[in-house]
Tab-separated table of C-alpha atoms and ligand atoms in Angstrom:
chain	number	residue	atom	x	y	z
W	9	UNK	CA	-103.535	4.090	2.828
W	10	UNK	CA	-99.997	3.274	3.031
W	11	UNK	CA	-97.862	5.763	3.974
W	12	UNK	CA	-94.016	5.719	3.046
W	13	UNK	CA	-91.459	4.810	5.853
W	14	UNK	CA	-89.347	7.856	5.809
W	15	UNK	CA	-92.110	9.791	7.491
W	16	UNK	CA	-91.913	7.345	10.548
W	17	UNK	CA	-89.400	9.176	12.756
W	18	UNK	CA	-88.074	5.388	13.771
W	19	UNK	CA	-86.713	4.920	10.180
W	20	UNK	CA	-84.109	7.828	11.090
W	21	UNK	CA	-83.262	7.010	14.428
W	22	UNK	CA	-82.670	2.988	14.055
W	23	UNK	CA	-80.310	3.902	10.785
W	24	UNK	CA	-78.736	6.788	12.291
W	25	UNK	CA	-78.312	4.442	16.344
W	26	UNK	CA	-77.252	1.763	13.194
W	27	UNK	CA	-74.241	3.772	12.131
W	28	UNK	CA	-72.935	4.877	15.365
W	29	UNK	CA	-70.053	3.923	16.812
W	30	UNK	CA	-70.219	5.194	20.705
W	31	UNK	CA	-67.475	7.603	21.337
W	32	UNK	CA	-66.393	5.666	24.336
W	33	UNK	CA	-67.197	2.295	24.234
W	34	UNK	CA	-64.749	-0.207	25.854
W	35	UNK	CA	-62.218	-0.915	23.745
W	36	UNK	CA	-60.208	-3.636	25.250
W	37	UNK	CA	-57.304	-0.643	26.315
W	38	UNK	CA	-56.880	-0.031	29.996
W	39	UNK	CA	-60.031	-0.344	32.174
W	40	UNK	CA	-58.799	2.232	35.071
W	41	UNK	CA	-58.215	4.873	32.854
W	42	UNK	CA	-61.646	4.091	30.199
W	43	UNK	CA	-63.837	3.669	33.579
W	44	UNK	CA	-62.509	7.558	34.548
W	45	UNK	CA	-63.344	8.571	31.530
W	46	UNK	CA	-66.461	7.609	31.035
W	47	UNK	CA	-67.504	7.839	34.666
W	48	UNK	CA	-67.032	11.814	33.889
W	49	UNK	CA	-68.504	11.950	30.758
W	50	UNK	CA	-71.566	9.775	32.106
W	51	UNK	CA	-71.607	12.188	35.592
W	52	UNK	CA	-72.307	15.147	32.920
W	53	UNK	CA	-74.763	13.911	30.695
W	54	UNK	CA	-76.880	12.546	34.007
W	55	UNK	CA	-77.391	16.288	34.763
W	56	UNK	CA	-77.025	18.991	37.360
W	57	UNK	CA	-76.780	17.895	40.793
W	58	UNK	CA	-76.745	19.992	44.479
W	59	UNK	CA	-72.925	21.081	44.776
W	60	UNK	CA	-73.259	21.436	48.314
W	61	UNK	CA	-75.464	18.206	50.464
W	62	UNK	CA	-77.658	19.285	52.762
W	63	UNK	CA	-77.863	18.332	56.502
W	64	UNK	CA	-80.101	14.530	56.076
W	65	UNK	CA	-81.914	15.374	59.420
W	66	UNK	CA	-83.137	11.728	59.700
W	67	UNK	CA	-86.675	11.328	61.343
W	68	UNK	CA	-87.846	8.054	62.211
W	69	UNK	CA	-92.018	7.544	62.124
W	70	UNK	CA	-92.395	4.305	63.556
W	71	UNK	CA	-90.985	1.227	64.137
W	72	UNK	CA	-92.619	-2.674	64.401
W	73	UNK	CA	-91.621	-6.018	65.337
W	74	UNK	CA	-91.810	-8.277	62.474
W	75	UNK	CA	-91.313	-11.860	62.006
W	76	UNK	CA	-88.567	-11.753	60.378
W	77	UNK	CA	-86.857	-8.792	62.435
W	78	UNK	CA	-87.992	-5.082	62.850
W	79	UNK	CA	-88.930	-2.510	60.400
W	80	UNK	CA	-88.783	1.163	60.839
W	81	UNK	CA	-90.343	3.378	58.514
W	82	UNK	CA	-88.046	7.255	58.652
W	83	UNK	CA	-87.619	9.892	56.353
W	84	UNK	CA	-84.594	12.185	55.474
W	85	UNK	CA	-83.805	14.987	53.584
W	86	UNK	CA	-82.022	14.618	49.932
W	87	UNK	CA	-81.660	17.809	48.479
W	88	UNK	CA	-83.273	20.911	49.228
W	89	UNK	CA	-87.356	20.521	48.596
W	90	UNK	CA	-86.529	17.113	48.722
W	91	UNK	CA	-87.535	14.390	51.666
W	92	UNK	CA	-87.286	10.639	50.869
W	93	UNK	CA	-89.306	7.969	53.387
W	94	UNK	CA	-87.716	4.820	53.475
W	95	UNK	CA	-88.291	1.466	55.148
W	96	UNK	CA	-85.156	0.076	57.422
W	97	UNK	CA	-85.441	-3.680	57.642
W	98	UNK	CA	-83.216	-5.327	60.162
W	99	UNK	CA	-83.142	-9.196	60.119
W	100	UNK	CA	-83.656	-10.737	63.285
W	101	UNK	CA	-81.089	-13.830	61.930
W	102	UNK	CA	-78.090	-11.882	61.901
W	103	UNK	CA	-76.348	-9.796	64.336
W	104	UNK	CA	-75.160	-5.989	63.704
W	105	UNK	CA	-73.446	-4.286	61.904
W	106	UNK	CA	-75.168	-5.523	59.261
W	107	UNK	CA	-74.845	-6.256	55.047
W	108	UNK	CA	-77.513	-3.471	53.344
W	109	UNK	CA	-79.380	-4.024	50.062
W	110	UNK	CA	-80.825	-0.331	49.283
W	111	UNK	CA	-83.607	-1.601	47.175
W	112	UNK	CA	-85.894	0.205	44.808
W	113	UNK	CA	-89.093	-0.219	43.459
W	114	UNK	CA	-90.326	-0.144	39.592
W	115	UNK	CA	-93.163	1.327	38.003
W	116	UNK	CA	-95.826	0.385	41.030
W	117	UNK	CA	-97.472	1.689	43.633
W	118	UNK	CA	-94.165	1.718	45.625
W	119	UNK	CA	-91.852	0.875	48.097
W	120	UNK	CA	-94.824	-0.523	50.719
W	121	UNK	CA	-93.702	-3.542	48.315
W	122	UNK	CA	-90.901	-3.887	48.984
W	123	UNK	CA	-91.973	-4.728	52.822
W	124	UNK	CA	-95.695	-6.863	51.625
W	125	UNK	CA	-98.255	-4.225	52.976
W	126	UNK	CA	-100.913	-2.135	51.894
W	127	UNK	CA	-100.198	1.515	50.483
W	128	UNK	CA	-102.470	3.064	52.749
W	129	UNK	CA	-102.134	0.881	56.157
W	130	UNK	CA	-98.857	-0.263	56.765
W	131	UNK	CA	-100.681	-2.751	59.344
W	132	UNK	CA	-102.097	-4.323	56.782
W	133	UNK	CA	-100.306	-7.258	55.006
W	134	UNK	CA	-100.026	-7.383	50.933
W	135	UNK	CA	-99.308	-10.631	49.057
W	136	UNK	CA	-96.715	-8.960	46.853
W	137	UNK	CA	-96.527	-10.638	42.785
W	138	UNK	CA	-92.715	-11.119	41.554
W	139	UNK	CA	-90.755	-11.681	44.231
W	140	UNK	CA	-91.039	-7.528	44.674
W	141	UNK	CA	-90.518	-7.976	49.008
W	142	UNK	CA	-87.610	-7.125	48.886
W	143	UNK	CA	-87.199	-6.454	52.335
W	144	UNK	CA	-88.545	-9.322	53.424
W	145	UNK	CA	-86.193	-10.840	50.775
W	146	UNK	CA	-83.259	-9.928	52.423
W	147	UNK	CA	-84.218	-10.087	56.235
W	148	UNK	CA	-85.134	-13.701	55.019
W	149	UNK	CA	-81.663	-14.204	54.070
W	150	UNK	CA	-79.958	-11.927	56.924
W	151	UNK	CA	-79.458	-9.273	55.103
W	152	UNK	CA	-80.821	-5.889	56.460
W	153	UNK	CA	-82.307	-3.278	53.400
W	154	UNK	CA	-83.086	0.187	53.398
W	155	UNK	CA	-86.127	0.394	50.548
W	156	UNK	CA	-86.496	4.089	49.907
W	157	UNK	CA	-89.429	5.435	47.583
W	158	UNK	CA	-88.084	6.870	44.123
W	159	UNK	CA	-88.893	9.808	43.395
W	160	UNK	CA	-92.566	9.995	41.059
W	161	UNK	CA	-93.491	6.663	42.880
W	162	UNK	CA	-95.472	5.751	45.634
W	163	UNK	CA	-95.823	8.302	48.532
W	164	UNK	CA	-94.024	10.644	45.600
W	165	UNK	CA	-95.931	10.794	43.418
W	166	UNK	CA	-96.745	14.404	41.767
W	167	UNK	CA	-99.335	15.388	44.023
W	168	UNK	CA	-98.544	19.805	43.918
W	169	UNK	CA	-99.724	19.857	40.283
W	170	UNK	CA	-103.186	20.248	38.999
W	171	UNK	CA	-102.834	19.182	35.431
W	172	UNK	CA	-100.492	15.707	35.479
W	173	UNK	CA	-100.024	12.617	33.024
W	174	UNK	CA	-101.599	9.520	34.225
W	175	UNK	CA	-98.059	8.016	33.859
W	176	UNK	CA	-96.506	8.709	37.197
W	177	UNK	CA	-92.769	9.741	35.810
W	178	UNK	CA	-93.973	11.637	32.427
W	179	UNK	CA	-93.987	15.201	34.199
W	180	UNK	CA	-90.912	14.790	36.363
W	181	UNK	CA	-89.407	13.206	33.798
W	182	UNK	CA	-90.017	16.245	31.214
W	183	UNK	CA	-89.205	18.939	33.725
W	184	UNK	CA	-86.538	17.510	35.257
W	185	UNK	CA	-84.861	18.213	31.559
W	186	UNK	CA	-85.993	21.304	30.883
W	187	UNK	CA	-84.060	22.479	34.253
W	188	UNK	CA	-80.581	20.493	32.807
W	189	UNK	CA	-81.268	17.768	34.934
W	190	UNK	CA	-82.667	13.752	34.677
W	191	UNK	CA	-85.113	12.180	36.580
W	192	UNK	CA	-82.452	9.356	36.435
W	193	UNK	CA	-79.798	11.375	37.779
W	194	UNK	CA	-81.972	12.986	40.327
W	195	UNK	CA	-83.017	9.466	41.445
W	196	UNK	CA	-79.609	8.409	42.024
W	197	UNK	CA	-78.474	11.430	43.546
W	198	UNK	CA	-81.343	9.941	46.207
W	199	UNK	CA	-79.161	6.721	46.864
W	200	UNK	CA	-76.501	8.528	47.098
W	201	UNK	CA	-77.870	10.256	50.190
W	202	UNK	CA	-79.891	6.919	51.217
W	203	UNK	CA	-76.083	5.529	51.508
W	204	UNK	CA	-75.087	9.163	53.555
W	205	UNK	CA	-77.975	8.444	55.882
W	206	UNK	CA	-76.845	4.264	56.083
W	207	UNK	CA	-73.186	5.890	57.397
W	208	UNK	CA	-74.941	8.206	60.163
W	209	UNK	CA	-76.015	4.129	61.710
W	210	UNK	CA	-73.911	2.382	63.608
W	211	UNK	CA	-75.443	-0.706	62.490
W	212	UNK	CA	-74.292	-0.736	58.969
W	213	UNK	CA	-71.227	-2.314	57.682
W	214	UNK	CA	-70.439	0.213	55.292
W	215	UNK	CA	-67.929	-1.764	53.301
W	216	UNK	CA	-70.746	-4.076	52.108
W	217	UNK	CA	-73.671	-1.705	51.028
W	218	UNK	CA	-75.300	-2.593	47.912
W	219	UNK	CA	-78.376	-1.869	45.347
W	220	UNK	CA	-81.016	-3.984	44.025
W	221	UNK	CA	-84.317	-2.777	42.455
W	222	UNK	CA	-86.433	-4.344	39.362
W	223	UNK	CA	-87.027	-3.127	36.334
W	224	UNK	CA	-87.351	0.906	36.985
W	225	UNK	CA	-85.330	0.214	40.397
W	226	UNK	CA	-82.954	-1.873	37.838
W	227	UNK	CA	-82.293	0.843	36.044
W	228	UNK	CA	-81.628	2.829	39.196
W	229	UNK	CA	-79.196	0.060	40.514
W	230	UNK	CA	-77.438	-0.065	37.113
W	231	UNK	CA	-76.938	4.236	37.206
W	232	UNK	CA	-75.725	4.304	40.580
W	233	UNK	CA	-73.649	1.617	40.684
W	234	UNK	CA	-71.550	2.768	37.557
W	235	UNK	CA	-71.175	6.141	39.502
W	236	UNK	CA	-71.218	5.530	43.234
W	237	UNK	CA	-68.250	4.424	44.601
W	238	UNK	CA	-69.596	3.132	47.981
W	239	UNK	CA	-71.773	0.137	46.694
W	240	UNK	CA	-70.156	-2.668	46.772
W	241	UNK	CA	-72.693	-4.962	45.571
W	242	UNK	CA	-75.621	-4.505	42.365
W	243	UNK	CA	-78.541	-6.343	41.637
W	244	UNK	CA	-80.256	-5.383	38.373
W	245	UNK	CA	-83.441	-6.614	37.334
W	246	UNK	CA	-85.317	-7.089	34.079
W	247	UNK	CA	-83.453	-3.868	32.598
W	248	UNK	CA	-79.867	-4.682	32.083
W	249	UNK	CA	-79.822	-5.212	28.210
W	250	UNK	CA	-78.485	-3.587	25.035
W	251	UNK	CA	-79.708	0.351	24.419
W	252	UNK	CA	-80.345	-0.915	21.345
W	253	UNK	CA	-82.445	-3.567	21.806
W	254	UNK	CA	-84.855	-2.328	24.349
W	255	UNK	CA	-84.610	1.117	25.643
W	256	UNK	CA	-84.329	2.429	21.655
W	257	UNK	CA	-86.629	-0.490	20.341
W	258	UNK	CA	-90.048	-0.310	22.568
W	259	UNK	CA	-91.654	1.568	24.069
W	260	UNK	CA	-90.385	2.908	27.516
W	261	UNK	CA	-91.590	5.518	29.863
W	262	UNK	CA	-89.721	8.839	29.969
W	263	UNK	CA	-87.832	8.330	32.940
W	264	UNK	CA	-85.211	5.728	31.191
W	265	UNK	CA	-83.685	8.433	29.094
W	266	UNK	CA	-80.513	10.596	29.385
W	267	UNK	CA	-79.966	13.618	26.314
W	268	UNK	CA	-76.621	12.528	24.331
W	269	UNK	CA	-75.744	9.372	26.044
W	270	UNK	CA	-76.095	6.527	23.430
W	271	UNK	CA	-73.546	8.730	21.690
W	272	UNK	CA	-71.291	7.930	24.330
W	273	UNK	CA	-71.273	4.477	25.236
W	274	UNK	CA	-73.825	1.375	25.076
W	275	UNK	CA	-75.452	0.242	28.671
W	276	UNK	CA	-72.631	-2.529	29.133
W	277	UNK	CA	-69.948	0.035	29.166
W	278	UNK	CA	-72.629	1.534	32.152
W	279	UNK	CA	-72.417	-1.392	33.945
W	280	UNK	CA	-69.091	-1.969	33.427
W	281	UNK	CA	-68.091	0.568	35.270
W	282	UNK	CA	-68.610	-1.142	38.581
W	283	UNK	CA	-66.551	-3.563	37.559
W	284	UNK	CA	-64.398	-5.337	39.622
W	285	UNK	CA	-67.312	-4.917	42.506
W	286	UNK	CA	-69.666	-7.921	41.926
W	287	UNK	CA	-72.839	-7.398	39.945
W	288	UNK	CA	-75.748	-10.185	39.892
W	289	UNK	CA	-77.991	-9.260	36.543
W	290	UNK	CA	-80.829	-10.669	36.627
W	291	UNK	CA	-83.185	-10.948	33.465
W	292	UNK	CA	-86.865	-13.065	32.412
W	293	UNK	CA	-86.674	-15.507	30.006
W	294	UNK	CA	-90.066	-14.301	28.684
W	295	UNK	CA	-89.741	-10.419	29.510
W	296	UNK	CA	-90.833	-8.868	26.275
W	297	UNK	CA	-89.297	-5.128	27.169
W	298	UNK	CA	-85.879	-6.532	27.822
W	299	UNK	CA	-85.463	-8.975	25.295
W	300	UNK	CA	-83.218	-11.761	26.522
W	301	UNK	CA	-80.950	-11.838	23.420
W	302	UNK	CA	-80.062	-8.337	23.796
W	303	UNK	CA	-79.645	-9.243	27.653
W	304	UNK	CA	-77.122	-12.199	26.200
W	305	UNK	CA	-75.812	-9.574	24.090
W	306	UNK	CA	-75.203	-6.709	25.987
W	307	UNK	CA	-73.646	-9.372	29.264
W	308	UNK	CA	-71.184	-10.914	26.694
W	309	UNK	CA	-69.864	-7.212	26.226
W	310	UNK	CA	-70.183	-6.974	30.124
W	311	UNK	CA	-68.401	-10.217	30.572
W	312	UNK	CA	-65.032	-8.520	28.551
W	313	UNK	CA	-65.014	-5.274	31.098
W	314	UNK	CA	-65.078	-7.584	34.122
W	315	UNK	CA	-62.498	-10.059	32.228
W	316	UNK	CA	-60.151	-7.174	31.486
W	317	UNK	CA	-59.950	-6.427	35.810
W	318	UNK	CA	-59.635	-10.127	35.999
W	319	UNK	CA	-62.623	-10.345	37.815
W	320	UNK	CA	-65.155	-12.280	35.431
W	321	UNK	CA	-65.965	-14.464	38.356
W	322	UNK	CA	-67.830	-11.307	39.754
W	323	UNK	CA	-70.256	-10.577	37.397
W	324	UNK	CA	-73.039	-13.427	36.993
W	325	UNK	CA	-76.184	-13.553	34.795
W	326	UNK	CA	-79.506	-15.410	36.469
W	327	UNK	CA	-82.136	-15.377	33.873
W	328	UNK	CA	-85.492	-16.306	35.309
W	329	UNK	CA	-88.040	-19.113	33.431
W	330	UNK	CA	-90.796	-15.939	32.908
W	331	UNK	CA	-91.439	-12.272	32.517
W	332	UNK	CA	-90.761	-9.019	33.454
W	333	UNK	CA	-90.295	-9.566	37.424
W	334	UNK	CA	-87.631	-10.201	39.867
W	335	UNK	CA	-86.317	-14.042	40.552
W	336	UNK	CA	-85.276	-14.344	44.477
W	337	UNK	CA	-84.518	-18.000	44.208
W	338	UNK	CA	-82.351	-17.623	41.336
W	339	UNK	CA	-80.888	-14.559	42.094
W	340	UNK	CA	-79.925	-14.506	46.204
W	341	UNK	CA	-77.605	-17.693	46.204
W	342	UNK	CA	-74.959	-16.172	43.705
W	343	UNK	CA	-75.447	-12.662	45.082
W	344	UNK	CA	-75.102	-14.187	48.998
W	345	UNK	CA	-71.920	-15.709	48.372
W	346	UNK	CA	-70.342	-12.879	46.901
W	347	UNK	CA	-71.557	-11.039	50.316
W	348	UNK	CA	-70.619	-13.430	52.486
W	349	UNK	CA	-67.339	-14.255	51.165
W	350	UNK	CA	-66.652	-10.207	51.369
W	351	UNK	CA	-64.861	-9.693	54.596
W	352	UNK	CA	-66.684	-7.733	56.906
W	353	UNK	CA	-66.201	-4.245	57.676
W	354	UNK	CA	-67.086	-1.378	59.556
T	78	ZN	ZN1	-91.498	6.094	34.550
C-alpha cells in the first residue's frame, strides 16, 4: 500500500531545514567579531561542561621501543568519573620538543589503530585498513601523536550497563542529553584535557599541537578545533561536508548531533571558526555518507571565512580516489608544510 508522504517525518524536516536561514551564518561582515559570536553560541548548545578541571594525575602503563620511535601507553583523568588511556608516540626521526597530532579514532574498535596492534595484546601487530595508523602516520613523518580513546569506543566502551544498544555511542549518546550535555561536547571536553596533559611534557612544542581523526574522530577534530584555542593545526576526515547534505540526509549514529544547532549556523561556519589556523579537510571521492558535492559545497563556503582573514592559503581540500577512509599520501604533504613552515615554539 502506498502511504502518503506527509506521514514520513523526513517530509517536515527537509522543508522546514529547506526554509531556514541559520541565525548566524557568515555573512561576509567582520570575521573577529562573527567567530566570537558564534564560538559562544556554539560553546552553549555543545552542553554542560566541568566548571572547575580536575587534577589530570597522569599514569603511564608501559612504554616500548618501536621502529619508528617509542610508544607509551598512560592514562589521565578528564573530568570527574572520567579516565582517558592514550597512546604517546614519539618519532625516533625528530628531536624534542616535538610537533603533536592528537588523533582520534572513528566508529571502530579503537585507538589500538591508531598504533597497528591488536585490541587485546598490544604485542601483537594489526595490519590496519585506511590509512587509520595514525601514529605510525605521524612518527613516519616526525611528527609525535598522542591517540587517546573517545569516549564509547574501544577500551570505553559502555561496559557498567546491563541492557546496552549494539551501537557503541547510542546510550551515551542519549544520556549524555538527557543530563544537558553531548556526547560531542563531552568528547571534546576530552581533547581539551588530552592538550592539558600534552603541556604537563616537556617534550611538546605547544605552539604547534594539532587534531586529526577520521570520520567520527573528524567530527571530533572539526568540534574542537572551532572551540579550542590551543590547536594550531586540524585534520578532518570523511566528515567535513554540508549539515544538509549528510548529517540531515543519511543515516548517522547518534553521537553526530547537537539540540538547536542547525538553527544556528551550517558546519562551514563550524569550521570556520579556526580560521586563520590551517585546516587540511580531507574527503573520499566515493564516500557515500559524506557526499563529495556537499564536501565541494560546504569548502567553497569554508574557502570565503578563511578568504575574509586573508588566509585562504591555509585551508586546503585533499579528496581521496575512494571511500569513507583516511588518505595519508594525499593528506600529510599539504598538512607537513603548513607544520613545518610554523616556527617552532615552546
Ligand atoms: Zn556513534
Amino acid at each position: 500500500m502506498d502511504y502518503p508522504a506527509s506521514y514520513s517525518p523526513s517530509r517536515l524536516h527537509h522543508q522546514a531545514m529547506r526554509a531556514l536561514t541559520p541565525e548566524l551564518r557568515f555573512d561576509g561582515g567582520d570575521v573577529a567579531v562573527w567567530q566570537r559570536k558564534l564560538r559562544r553560541r556554539l560553546v552553549r548548545l555543545l552542553g554542560d561542561l566541568p566548571e572547575t578541571r580536575v587534577a589530570l594525575r597522569p599514569r603511564r602503563l608501559w612504554r616500548r621501543e618501536h621502529p619508528l620511535g617509542t610508544i607509551e601507553k598512560i592514562v589521565f583523568t578528564s573530568e570527574r568519573h572520567v579516565d582517558v588511556p592514550a597512546y604517546v608516540c614519539l618519532p625516533a626521526a625528530a628531536k624534542p620538543p616535538y610537533p603533536f597530532m592528537i588523533a582520534l579514532q572513528g566508529h571502530s574498535t579503537g585507538m589500538h589503530n591508531s598504533i597497528g596492534v591488536q585490541f587485546e595484546d598490544e604485542t601483537q601487530p594489526k595490519a590496519v585498513e585506511g590509512d587509520r595508523d595514525f601514529g605510525i602516520g605521524c612518527m613516519r613523518r616526525g611528527i609525535a601523536a598522542l591517540c587517546i580513546e573517545q569516549r564509547a569506543f574501544g577500551e570505553r566502551r559502555e561496559r557498567l550497563q546491563q541492557a546496552v544498544s549494539t551501537h557503541p555511542c547510542h546510550d551515551a549518546a542519549m544520556h549524555s542529553l538527557m543530563l544537558g550535555r553531548t556526547l560531542i561536547g563531552e568528547r571534546v571536553y576530552d581533547v581539551d584535557r588530552a592538550i592539558d596533559y600534552l603541556h604537563t611534557r616537556d617534550d611538546v612544542d605547544r605552539g604547534r599541537i594539532g587534531v586529526m581523526g577520521n570520520s567520527g574522530g573528524g567530527t571530533i577534530s572539526l568540534f574542537a578545533a572551532a572551540v579550542l584555542p590551543r590547536l594550531a593545526f586540524a585534520m578532518p576526515s570523511c566528515y567535513f561536508c554540508t549539515f544538509q547534505a549528510s548529517i540531515m540526509s543519511i543515516y548517522h549514529c547518534a553521537d553526530n548531533y547537537v539540540p538547536g544547532l542547525l538553527k544556528v549556523a551550517e558546519m562551514p561556519d563550524i569550521m570556520g571558526l579556526f580560521a586563520p589556523r590551517p585546516v587540511v579537510i580531507v574527503a573520499g571521492r566515493e564516500d557515500p555518507i559524506f557526499p563529495l558535492k556537499g564536501v565541494r559545497q560546504g569548502f567553497r563556503d569554508l574557502r570565503r571565512i578563511y578568504a575574509a582573514c586573508g588566509a585562504e592559503q591555509h585551508c586546503h581540500l585533499v579528496v581521496g580516489a575512494g571511500g569513507h577512509r583516511f588518505y595519508a599520501e594525499e593528506a600529510w604533504p599539504s598538512m607537513l608544510k603548513e607544520i613545518r613552515t610554523r616556527p617552532a615554539a615552546r
